[in-house]
Amino acid sequence: MAVFGQPVAGNPTQYMMEKAFAHLGIDWRYLTLEVAPETLGDAIRGMRAMGFRGCNLTIPHKVVVIQYLDRTSEAATLMGAVNTVNRVGKELVGENTDGKGFVQSLREVTDPAGKNILILGAGGAARAIAVEVGLAGAAQLTIVNRSAARGQELVDLLNDKAKVSSRFVPWEGNVEVPPETEVVINATSIGLGDADARVPLAVQTLEPDMVVADVVFNPPETRLLRDAKQRGCKTLDGLGMLVNQAVIAFKIWTGRDANAEIMRDALEEFLGF
Ligand code: NDP
């Protein structure tokens, strides 16, 4: 097992996976391997040759890797991005556990089915989340993004391929959250590594009955979540998404259920919380 991509100070997923393998007595390793974009094809061929069970992929490999795989799951096909590869017989199958991890985490506070959801961002995390909350039955998605082309492309994908009713709102000034919104998700990188970074959003338009989630996991208590708590909203940090995407990948590879609590503890230990 391995993660191919830019190692982020070791790798939090490696730490979680190895703790979970040890807990279940599974004698596997999970390695963090830095792979340059021009050698990704060789790395995947090497993985086949050496009998790896699978791998995770991080930026910048999630889209490009698809050409080296035999097939992709329904969700990964819709998103056009893969973060997990699994060997099935002789085939390498691309999956995407990012959005599923988010949905699993969201379900701890609310069910996305039938909900009116506003997503800030249209990058990799936003695409994965939008497709999965759509597949989980969300009623209406509003995508707010700085780059209009990227935002509109996601909305077209959601309306045309995922069959989820969606609209695009360009990000100009402070976003006003429409009162009918039930879940607000920050899926941008604003707040990553900066607990005071401000998401341009009119905080007074957040209502106490809304759930506010952030994908940023370091630091887990972002300024957006602090502001939302002050407005009386239920909040959800990015740690749950990170733990759950790993729990889901673990199940895909091993067929066994990882202990999510052990993974969460490992993650917090790794990040020094
Ligand atoms: P991408 O680079 O693919 O997308 C970044 C998004 O953030 C784009 O929509 C971009 O808008 C937007 N953005 C960035 N800066 C600004 C800004 N100053 N103002 C407005 N919009 C901005 O990144 P990812 O989607 O892969 O990652 C996004 C975040 O999600 C990261 O913080 C990452 O760590 C986190 N993440 C968390 C996971 C978890 O398990 N908790 C899993 C995966 C990711 P534009 O299109 O206009 O450039």
PDB file of N, CA and C in Angstrom, residues 2-87:
ATOM      1  N   ALA A   2       0.447   2.272  -0.680  1.00  0.00           N
ATOM      2  CA  ALA A   2       1.307   3.455  -0.718  1.00  0.00           C
ATOM      3  C   ALA A   2       0.479   4.677  -1.048  1.00  0.00           C
ATOM      4  N   VAL A   3       1.003   5.833  -0.716  1.00  0.00           N
ATOM      5  CA  VAL A   3       0.417   7.060  -1.228  1.00  0.00           C
ATOM      6  C   VAL A   3       1.434   7.643  -2.198  1.00  0.00           C
ATOM      7  N   PHE A   4       0.974   7.947  -3.414  1.00  0.00           N
ATOM      8  CA  PHE A   4       1.832   8.560  -4.420  1.00  0.00           C
ATOM      9  C   PHE A   4       1.475  10.032  -4.482  1.00  0.00           C
ATOM     10  N   GLY A   5       2.422  10.885  -4.272  1.00  0.00           N
ATOM     11  CA  GLY A   5       2.148  12.320  -4.338  1.00  0.00           C
ATOM     12  C   GLY A   5       3.209  13.065  -3.594  1.00  0.00           C
ATOM     13  N   GLN A   6       2.886  14.299  -3.229  1.00  0.00           N
ATOM     14  CA  GLN A   6       3.865  15.087  -2.490  1.00  0.00           C
ATOM     15  C   GLN A   6       3.712  14.749  -1.016  1.00  0.00           C
ATOM     16  N   PRO A   7       4.751  14.197  -0.378  1.00  0.00           N
ATOM     17  CA  PRO A   7       4.603  13.870   1.041  1.00  0.00           C
ATOM     18  C   PRO A   7       4.411  15.135   1.861  1.00  0.00           C
ATOM     19  N   VAL A   8       3.399  15.144   2.725  1.00  0.00           N
ATOM     20  CA  VAL A   8       3.126  16.317   3.549  1.00  0.00           C
ATOM     21  C   VAL A   8       3.691  15.995   4.922  1.00  0.00           C
ATOM     22  N   ALA A   9       4.932  16.383   5.173  1.00  0.00           N
ATOM     23  CA  ALA A   9       5.576  16.163   6.473  1.00  0.00           C
ATOM     24  C   ALA A   9       5.283  14.756   6.987  1.00  0.00           C
ATOM     25  N   GLY A  10       5.778  13.729   6.253  1.00  0.00           N
ATOM     26  CA  GLY A  10       5.373  12.358   6.559  1.00  0.00           C
ATOM     27  C   GLY A  10       4.039  12.217   5.851  1.00  0.00           C
ATOM     28  N   ASN A  11       3.074  11.680   6.461  1.00  0.00           N
ATOM     29  CA  ASN A  11       1.743  11.656   5.860  1.00  0.00           C
ATOM     30  C   ASN A  11       0.750  11.215   6.926  1.00  0.00           C
ATOM     31  N   PRO A  12      -0.292  12.023   7.179  1.00  0.00           N
ATOM     32  CA  PRO A  12      -1.232  11.651   8.235  1.00  0.00           C
ATOM     33  C   PRO A  12      -1.947  10.339   7.943  1.00  0.00           C
ATOM     34  N   THR A  13      -2.231  10.078   6.632  1.00  0.00           N
ATOM     35  CA  THR A  13      -2.948   8.842   6.301  1.00  0.00           C
ATOM     36  C   THR A  13      -2.053   7.632   6.559  1.00  0.00           C
ATOM     37  N   GLN A  14      -0.763   7.752   6.250  1.00  0.00           N
ATOM     38  CA  GLN A  14       0.163   6.644   6.545  1.00  0.00           C
ATOM     39  C   GLN A  14       0.113   6.305   8.039  1.00  0.00           C
ATOM     40  N   TYR A  15       0.152   7.325   8.850  1.00  0.00           N
ATOM     41  CA  TYR A  15       0.155   7.126  10.302  1.00  0.00           C
ATOM     42  C   TYR A  15      -1.133   6.430  10.758  1.00  0.00           C
ATOM     43  N   MET A  16      -2.260   6.900  10.229  1.00  0.00           N
ATOM     44  CA  MET A  16      -3.558   6.284  10.600  1.00  0.00           C
ATOM     45  C   MET A  16      -3.626   4.833  10.135  1.00  0.00           C
ATOM     46  N   MET A  17      -3.207   4.586   8.883  1.00  0.00           N
ATOM     47  CA  MET A  17      -3.307   3.240   8.307  1.00  0.00           C
ATOM     48  C   MET A  17      -2.443   2.244   9.081  1.00  0.00           C
ATOM     49  N   GLU A  18      -1.220   2.646   9.387  1.00  0.00           N
ATOM     50  CA  GLU A  18      -0.319   1.686  10.041  1.00  0.00           C
ATOM     51  C   GLU A  18      -0.804   1.353  11.446  1.00  0.00           C
ATOM     52  N   LYS A  19      -1.400   2.346  12.133  1.00  0.00           N
ATOM     53  CA  LYS A  19      -1.974   2.071  13.465  1.00  0.00           C
ATOM     54  C   LYS A  19      -3.154   1.098  13.333  1.00  0.00           C
ATOM     55  N   ALA A  20      -3.969   1.323  12.282  1.00  0.00           N
ATOM     56  CA  ALA A  20      -5.144   0.462  12.096  1.00  0.00           C
ATOM     57  C   ALA A  20      -4.734  -0.957  11.680  1.00  0.00           C
ATOM     58  N   PHE A  21      -3.696  -1.100  10.832  1.00  0.00           N
ATOM     59  CA  PHE A  21      -3.194  -2.439  10.478  1.00  0.00           C
ATOM     60  C   PHE A  21      -2.731  -3.166  11.752  1.00  0.00           C
ATOM     61  N   ALA A  22      -1.928  -2.457  12.554  1.00  0.00           N
ATOM     62  CA  ALA A  22      -1.369  -3.077  13.764  1.00  0.00           C
ATOM     63  C   ALA A  22      -2.486  -3.502  14.706  1.00  0.00           C
ATOM     64  N   HIS A  23      -3.520  -2.656  14.843  1.00  0.00           N
ATOM     65  CA  HIS A  23      -4.620  -2.952  15.763  1.00  0.00           C
ATOM     66  C   HIS A  23      -5.342  -4.233  15.371  1.00  0.00           C
ATOM     67  N   LEU A  24      -5.453  -4.492  14.055  1.00  0.00           N
ATOM     68  CA  LEU A  24      -6.153  -5.707  13.605  1.00  0.00           C
ATOM     69  C   LEU A  24      -5.166  -6.855  13.332  1.00  0.00           C
ATOM     70  N   GLY A  25      -3.888  -6.635  13.632  1.00  0.00           N
ATOM     71  CA  GLY A  25      -2.885  -7.686  13.416  1.00  0.00           C
ATOM     72  C   GLY A  25      -2.671  -7.980  11.946  1.00  0.00           C
ATOM     73  N   ILE A  26      -2.861  -6.982  11.080  1.00  0.00           N
ATOM     74  CA  ILE A  26      -2.643  -7.182   9.636  1.00  0.00           C
ATOM     75  C   ILE A  26      -1.197  -6.795   9.330  1.00  0.00           C
ATOM     76  N   ASP A  27      -0.448  -7.732   8.752  1.00  0.00           N
ATOM     77  CA  ASP A  27       0.976  -7.507   8.537  1.00  0.00           C
ATOM     78  C   ASP A  27       1.225  -6.815   7.192  1.00  0.00           C
ATOM     79  N   TRP A  28       0.712  -5.592   7.060  1.00  0.00           N
ATOM     80  CA  TRP A  28       0.879  -4.822   5.832  1.00  0.00           C
ATOM     81  C   TRP A  28       1.629  -3.547   6.170  1.00  0.00           C
ATOM     82  N   ARG A  29       2.216  -2.932   5.159  1.00  0.00           N
ATOM     83  CA  ARG A  29       2.834  -1.613   5.320  1.00  0.00           C
ATOM     84  C   ARG A  29       2.136  -0.610   4.409  1.00  0.00           C
ATOM     85  N   TYR A  30       2.202   0.649   4.789  1.00  0.00           N
ATOM     86  CA  TYR A  30       1.668   1.750   3.979  1.00  0.00           C
ATOM     87  C   TYR A  30       2.808   2.754   3.865  1.00  0.00           C
ATOM     88  N   LEU A  31       3.275   2.980   2.645  1.00  0.00           N
ATOM     89  CA  LEU A  31       4.457   3.826   2.441  1.00  0.00           C
ATOM     90  C   LEU A  31       4.070   5.178   1.842  1.00  0.00           C
ATOM     91  N   THR A  32       4.854   6.187   2.143  1.00  0.00           N
ATOM     92  CA  THR A  32       4.673   7.479   1.478  1.00  0.00           C
ATOM     93  C   THR A  32       5.796   7.617   0.450  1.00  0.00           C
ATOM     94  N   LEU A  33       5.431   7.678  -0.830  1.00  0.00           N
ATOM     95  CA  LEU A  33       6.425   7.700  -1.911  1.00  0.00           C
ATOM     96  C   LEU A  33       6.238   8.951  -2.761  1.00  0.00           C
ATOM     97  N   GLU A  34       7.276   9.745  -2.854  1.00  0.00           N
ATOM     98  CA  GLU A  34       7.176  10.944  -3.677  1.00  0.00           C
ATOM     99  C   GLU A  34       7.354  10.559  -5.139  1.00  0.00           C
ATOM    100  N   VAL A  35       6.370  10.885  -5.957  1.00  0.00           N
ATOM    101  CA  VAL A  35       6.402  10.516  -7.377  1.00  0.00           C
ATOM    102  C   VAL A  35       6.243  11.789  -8.212  1.00  0.00           C
ATOM    103  N   ALA A  36       7.184  12.019  -9.098  1.00  0.00           N
ATOM    104  CA  ALA A  36       7.097  13.207  -9.961  1.00  0.00           C
ATOM    105  C   ALA A  36       6.036  12.955 -11.033  1.00  0.00           C
ATOM    106  N   PRO A  37       5.341  14.004 -11.492  1.00  0.00           N
ATOM    107  CA  PRO A  37       4.276  13.813 -12.492  1.00  0.00           C
ATOM    108  C   PRO A  37       4.738  13.018 -13.710  1.00  0.00           C
ATOM    109  N   GLU A  38       5.950  13.255 -14.187  1.00  0.00           N
ATOM    110  CA  GLU A  38       6.384  12.582 -15.422  1.00  0.00           C
ATOM    111  C   GLU A  38       6.695  11.102 -15.210  1.00  0.00           C
ATOM    112  N   THR A  39       6.721  10.636 -13.944  1.00  0.00           N
ATOM    113  CA  THR A  39       7.001   9.206 -13.735  1.00  0.00           C
ATOM    114  C   THR A  39       5.802   8.466 -13.118  1.00  0.00           C
ATOM    115  N   LEU A  40       4.640   9.123 -13.110  1.00  0.00           N
ATOM    116  CA  LEU A  40       3.473   8.472 -12.492  1.00  0.00           C
ATOM    117  C   LEU A  40       3.129   7.144 -13.185  1.00  0.00           C
ATOM    118  N   GLY A  41       3.177   7.122 -14.526  1.00  0.00           N
ATOM    119  CA  GLY A  41       2.873   5.893 -15.267  1.00  0.00           C
ATOM    120  C   GLY A  41       3.821   4.772 -14.865  1.00  0.00           C
ATOM    121  N   ASP A  42       5.105   5.092 -14.729  1.00  0.00           N
ATOM    122  CA  ASP A  42       6.089   4.087 -14.310  1.00  0.00           C
ATOM    123  C   ASP A  42       5.780   3.597 -12.893  1.00  0.00           C
ATOM    124  N   ALA A  43       5.378   4.536 -12.032  1.00  0.00           N
ATOM    125  CA  ALA A  43       5.077   4.168 -10.647  1.00  0.00           C
ATOM    126  C   ALA A  43       3.899   3.188 -10.601  1.00  0.00           C
ATOM    127  N   ILE A  44       2.880   3.445 -11.423  1.00  0.00           N
ATOM    128  CA  ILE A  44       1.714   2.541 -11.428  1.00  0.00           C
ATOM    129  C   ILE A  44       2.108   1.179 -12.014  1.00  0.00           C
ATOM    130  N   ARG A  45       2.915   1.189 -13.061  1.00  0.00           N
ATOM    131  CA  ARG A  45       3.386  -0.091 -13.625  1.00  0.00           C
ATOM    132  C   ARG A  45       4.227  -0.846 -12.596  1.00  0.00           C
ATOM    133  N   GLY A  46       5.033  -0.091 -11.846  1.00  0.00           N
ATOM    134  CA  GLY A  46       5.852  -0.706 -10.795  1.00  0.00           C
ATOM    135  C   GLY A  46       4.978  -1.323  -9.718  1.00  0.00           C
ATOM    136  N   MET A  47       3.882  -0.612  -9.414  1.00  0.00           N
ATOM    137  CA  MET A  47       2.949  -1.110  -8.410  1.00  0.00           C
ATOM    138  C   MET A  47       2.337  -2.445  -8.852  1.00  0.00           C
ATOM    139  N   ARG A  48       1.995  -2.520 -10.149  1.00  0.00           N
ATOM    140  CA  ARG A  48       1.459  -3.785 -10.687  1.00  0.00           C
ATOM    141  C   ARG A  48       2.530  -4.874 -10.574  1.00  0.00           C
ATOM    142  N   ALA A  49       3.764  -4.528 -11.006  1.00  0.00           N
ATOM    143  CA  ALA A  49       4.843  -5.524 -11.054  1.00  0.00           C
ATOM    144  C   ALA A  49       5.181  -6.043  -9.664  1.00  0.00           C
ATOM    145  N   MET A  50       5.111  -5.138  -8.674  1.00  0.00           N
ATOM    146  CA  MET A  50       5.538  -5.539  -7.325  1.00  0.00           C
ATOM    147  C   MET A  50       4.393  -6.066  -6.464  1.00  0.00           C
ATOM    148  N   GLY A  51       3.209  -6.152  -7.064  1.00  0.00           N
ATOM    149  CA  GLY A  51       2.090  -6.757  -6.348  1.00  0.00           C
ATOM    150  C   GLY A  51       1.526  -5.910  -5.213  1.00  0.00           C
ATOM    151  N   PHE A  52       1.611  -4.573  -5.342  1.00  0.00           N
ATOM    152  CA  PHE A  52       0.972  -3.719  -4.331  1.00  0.00           C
ATOM    153  C   PHE A  52      -0.530  -3.986  -4.326  1.00  0.00           C
ATOM    154  N   ARG A  53      -1.134  -3.917  -3.136  1.00  0.00           N
ATOM    155  CA  ARG A  53      -2.584  -4.116  -3.030  1.00  0.00           C
ATOM    156  C   ARG A  53      -3.338  -2.891  -3.533  1.00  0.00           C
ATOM    157  N   GLY A  54      -2.710  -1.724  -3.405  1.00  0.00           N
ATOM    158  CA  GLY A  54      -3.363  -0.505  -3.857  1.00  0.00           C
ATOM    159  C   GLY A  54      -2.555   0.698  -3.464  1.00  0.00           C
ATOM    160  N   CYS A  55      -3.143   1.884  -3.677  1.00  0.00           N
ATOM    161  CA  CYS A  55      -2.467   3.110  -3.248  1.00  0.00           C
ATOM    162  C   CYS A  55      -3.472   4.235  -3.110  1.00  0.00           C
ATOM    163  N   ASN A  56      -3.047   5.266  -2.421  1.00  0.00           N
ATOM    164  CA  ASN A  56      -3.765   6.545  -2.439  1.00  0.00           C
ATOM    165  C   ASN A  56      -2.987   7.494  -3.342  1.00  0.00           C
ATOM    166  N   LEU A  57      -3.688   8.511  -3.833  1.00  0.00           N
ATOM    167  CA  LEU A  57      -3.023   9.527  -4.651  1.00  0.00           C
ATOM    168  C   LEU A  57      -3.390  10.896  -4.117  1.00  0.00           C
ATOM    169  N   THR A  58      -2.399  11.788  -4.102  1.00  0.00           N
ATOM    170  CA  THR A  58      -2.709  13.158  -3.707  1.00  0.00           C
ATOM    171  C   THR A  58      -2.358  14.073  -4.875  1.00  0.00           C
ATOM    172  N   ILE A  59      -2.575  15.370  -4.640  1.00  0.00           N
ATOM    173  CA  ILE A  59      -2.236  16.372  -5.652  1.00  0.00           C
ATOM    174  C   ILE A  59      -0.775  16.179  -6.048  1.00  0.00           C
ATOM    175  N   PRO A  60      -0.382  16.146  -7.315  1.00  0.00           N
ATOM    176  CA  PRO A  60      -1.170  16.506  -8.502  1.00  0.00           C
ATOM    177  C   PRO A  60      -1.625  15.296  -9.340  1.00  0.00           C
ATOM    178  N   HIS A  61      -1.791  14.120  -8.710  1.00  0.00           N
ATOM    179  CA  HIS A  61      -1.966  12.906  -9.522  1.00  0.00           C
ATOM    180  C   HIS A  61      -3.407  12.414  -9.689  1.00  0.00           C
ATOM    181  N   LYS A  62      -4.364  13.048  -8.988  1.00  0.00           N
ATOM    182  CA  LYS A  62      -5.700  12.449  -8.884  1.00  0.00           C
ATOM    183  C   LYS A  62      -6.442  12.302 -10.224  1.00  0.00           C
ATOM    184  N   VAL A  63      -6.180  13.195 -11.159  1.00  0.00           N
ATOM    185  CA  VAL A  63      -6.880  13.141 -12.453  1.00  0.00           C
ATOM    186  C   VAL A  63      -6.048  12.352 -13.468  1.00  0.00           C
ATOM    187  N   VAL A  64      -4.769  12.672 -13.532  1.00  0.00           N
ATOM    188  CA  VAL A  64      -3.883  12.087 -14.551  1.00  0.00           C
ATOM    189  C   VAL A  64      -3.786  10.572 -14.415  1.00  0.00           C
ATOM    190  N   VAL A  65      -3.906  10.059 -13.177  1.00  0.00           N
ATOM    191  CA  VAL A  65      -3.702   8.628 -12.940  1.00  0.00           C
ATOM    192  C   VAL A  65      -4.705   7.754 -13.699  1.00  0.00           C
ATOM    193  N   ILE A  66      -5.885   8.322 -14.011  1.00  0.00           N
ATOM    194  CA  ILE A  66      -6.973   7.504 -14.583  1.00  0.00           C
ATOM    195  C   ILE A  66      -6.526   6.759 -15.850  1.00  0.00           C
ATOM    196  N   GLN A  67      -5.690   7.411 -16.668  1.00  0.00           N
ATOM    197  CA  GLN A  67      -5.252   6.777 -17.929  1.00  0.00           C
ATOM    198  C   GLN A  67      -4.429   5.505 -17.689  1.00  0.00           C
ATOM    199  N   TYR A  68      -3.888   5.328 -16.486  1.00  0.00           N
ATOM    200  CA  TYR A  68      -3.044   4.148 -16.212  1.00  0.00           C
ATOM    201  C   TYR A  68      -3.828   3.018 -15.543  1.00  0.00           C
ATOM    202  N   LEU A  69      -5.127   3.255 -15.272  1.00  0.00           N
ATOM    203  CA  LEU A  69      -5.938   2.256 -14.559  1.00  0.00           C
ATOM    204  C   LEU A  69      -6.813   1.483 -15.533  1.00  0.00           C
ATOM    205  N   ASP A  70      -7.386   0.357 -15.081  1.00  0.00           N
ATOM    206  CA  ASP A  70      -8.231  -0.453 -15.960  1.00  0.00           C
ATOM    207  C   ASP A  70      -9.669   0.051 -15.972  1.00  0.00           C
ATOM    208  N   ARG A  71     -10.148   0.553 -14.820  1.00  0.00           N
ATOM    209  CA  ARG A  71     -11.493   1.137 -14.761  1.00  0.00           C
ATOM    210  C   ARG A  71     -11.625   1.978 -13.509  1.00  0.00           C
ATOM    211  N   THR A  72     -12.746   2.733 -13.438  1.00  0.00           N
ATOM    212  CA  THR A  72     -12.992   3.570 -12.252  1.00  0.00           C
ATOM    213  C   THR A  72     -14.419   3.325 -11.759  1.00  0.00           C
ATOM    214  N   SER A  73     -14.637   3.579 -10.467  1.00  0.00           N
ATOM    215  CA  SER A  73     -15.970   3.402  -9.878  1.00  0.00           C
ATOM    216  C   SER A  73     -16.916   4.482 -10.415  1.00  0.00           C
ATOM    217  N   GLU A  74     -18.210   4.316 -10.133  1.00  0.00           N
ATOM    218  CA  GLU A  74     -19.211   5.274 -10.643  1.00  0.00           C
ATOM    219  C   GLU A  74     -18.884   6.696 -10.171  1.00  0.00           C
ATOM    220  N   ALA A  75     -18.614   6.834  -8.861  1.00  0.00           N
ATOM    221  CA  ALA A  75     -18.370   8.170  -8.315  1.00  0.00           C
ATOM    222  C   ALA A  75     -17.071   8.752  -8.880  1.00  0.00           C
ATOM    223  N   ALA A  76     -16.031   7.948  -8.956  1.00  0.00           N
ATOM    224  CA  ALA A  76     -14.743   8.443  -9.473  1.00  0.00           C
ATOM    225  C   ALA A  76     -14.875   8.829 -10.944  1.00  0.00           C
ATOM    226  N   THR A  77     -15.702   8.085 -11.689  1.00  0.00           N
ATOM    227  CA  THR A  77     -15.928   8.402 -13.098  1.00  0.00           C
ATOM    228  C   THR A  77     -16.621   9.756 -13.210  1.00  0.00           C
ATOM    229  N   LEU A  78     -17.649   9.971 -12.369  1.00  0.00           N
ATOM    230  CA  LEU A  78     -18.371  11.254 -12.391  1.00  0.00           C
ATOM    231  C   LEU A  78     -17.443  12.407 -12.032  1.00  0.00           C
ATOM    232  N   MET A  79     -16.642  12.216 -10.988  1.00  0.00           N
ATOM    233  CA  MET A  79     -15.758  13.290 -10.522  1.00  0.00           C
ATOM    234  C   MET A  79     -14.580  13.502 -11.455  1.00  0.00           C
ATOM    235  N   GLY A  80     -14.205  12.438 -12.182  1.00  0.00           N
ATOM    236  CA  GLY A  80     -13.009  12.519 -13.022  1.00  0.00           C
ATOM    237  C   GLY A  80     -11.757  12.583 -12.178  1.00  0.00           C
ATOM    238  N   ALA A  81     -11.811  12.005 -10.965  1.00  0.00           N
ATOM    239  CA  ALA A  81     -10.650  12.034 -10.062  1.00  0.00           C
ATOM    240  C   ALA A  81     -10.643  10.780  -9.196  1.00  0.00           C
ATOM    241  N   VAL A  82      -9.429  10.310  -8.917  1.00  0.00           N
ATOM    242  CA  VAL A  82      -9.233   9.081  -8.145  1.00  0.00           C
ATOM    243  C   VAL A  82      -8.291   9.379  -6.982  1.00  0.00           C
ATOM    244  N   ASN A  83      -8.673   8.974  -5.768  1.00  0.00           N
ATOM    245  CA  ASN A  83      -7.713   9.126  -4.658  1.00  0.00           C
ATOM    246  C   ASN A  83      -7.289   7.780  -4.089  1.00  0.00           C
ATOM    247  N   THR A  84      -7.948   6.708  -4.562  1.00  0.00           N
ATOM    248  CA  THR A  84      -7.650   5.368  -4.056  1.00  0.00           C
ATOM    249  C   THR A  84      -7.637   4.385  -5.224  1.00  0.00           C
ATOM    250  N   VAL A  85      -6.599   3.559  -5.295  1.00  0.00           N
ATOM    251  CA  VAL A  85      -6.543   2.503  -6.316  1.00  0.00           C
ATOM    252  C   VAL A  85      -6.570   1.163  -5.600  1.00  0.00           C
ATOM    253  N   ASN A  86      -7.359   0.239  -6.136  1.00  0.00           N
ATOM    254  CA  ASN A  86      -7.484  -1.085  -5.536  1.00  0.00           C
ATOM    255  C   ASN A  86      -7.252  -2.144  -6.609  1.00  0.00           C
ATOM    256  N   ARG A  87      -6.518  -3.197  -6.251  1.00  0.00           N
ATOM    257  CA  ARG A  87      -6.303  -4.292  -7.199  1.00  0.00           C
ATOM    258  C   ARG A  87      -7.448  -5.295  -7.068  1.00  0.00           C
TER     259      ARG A  87
END
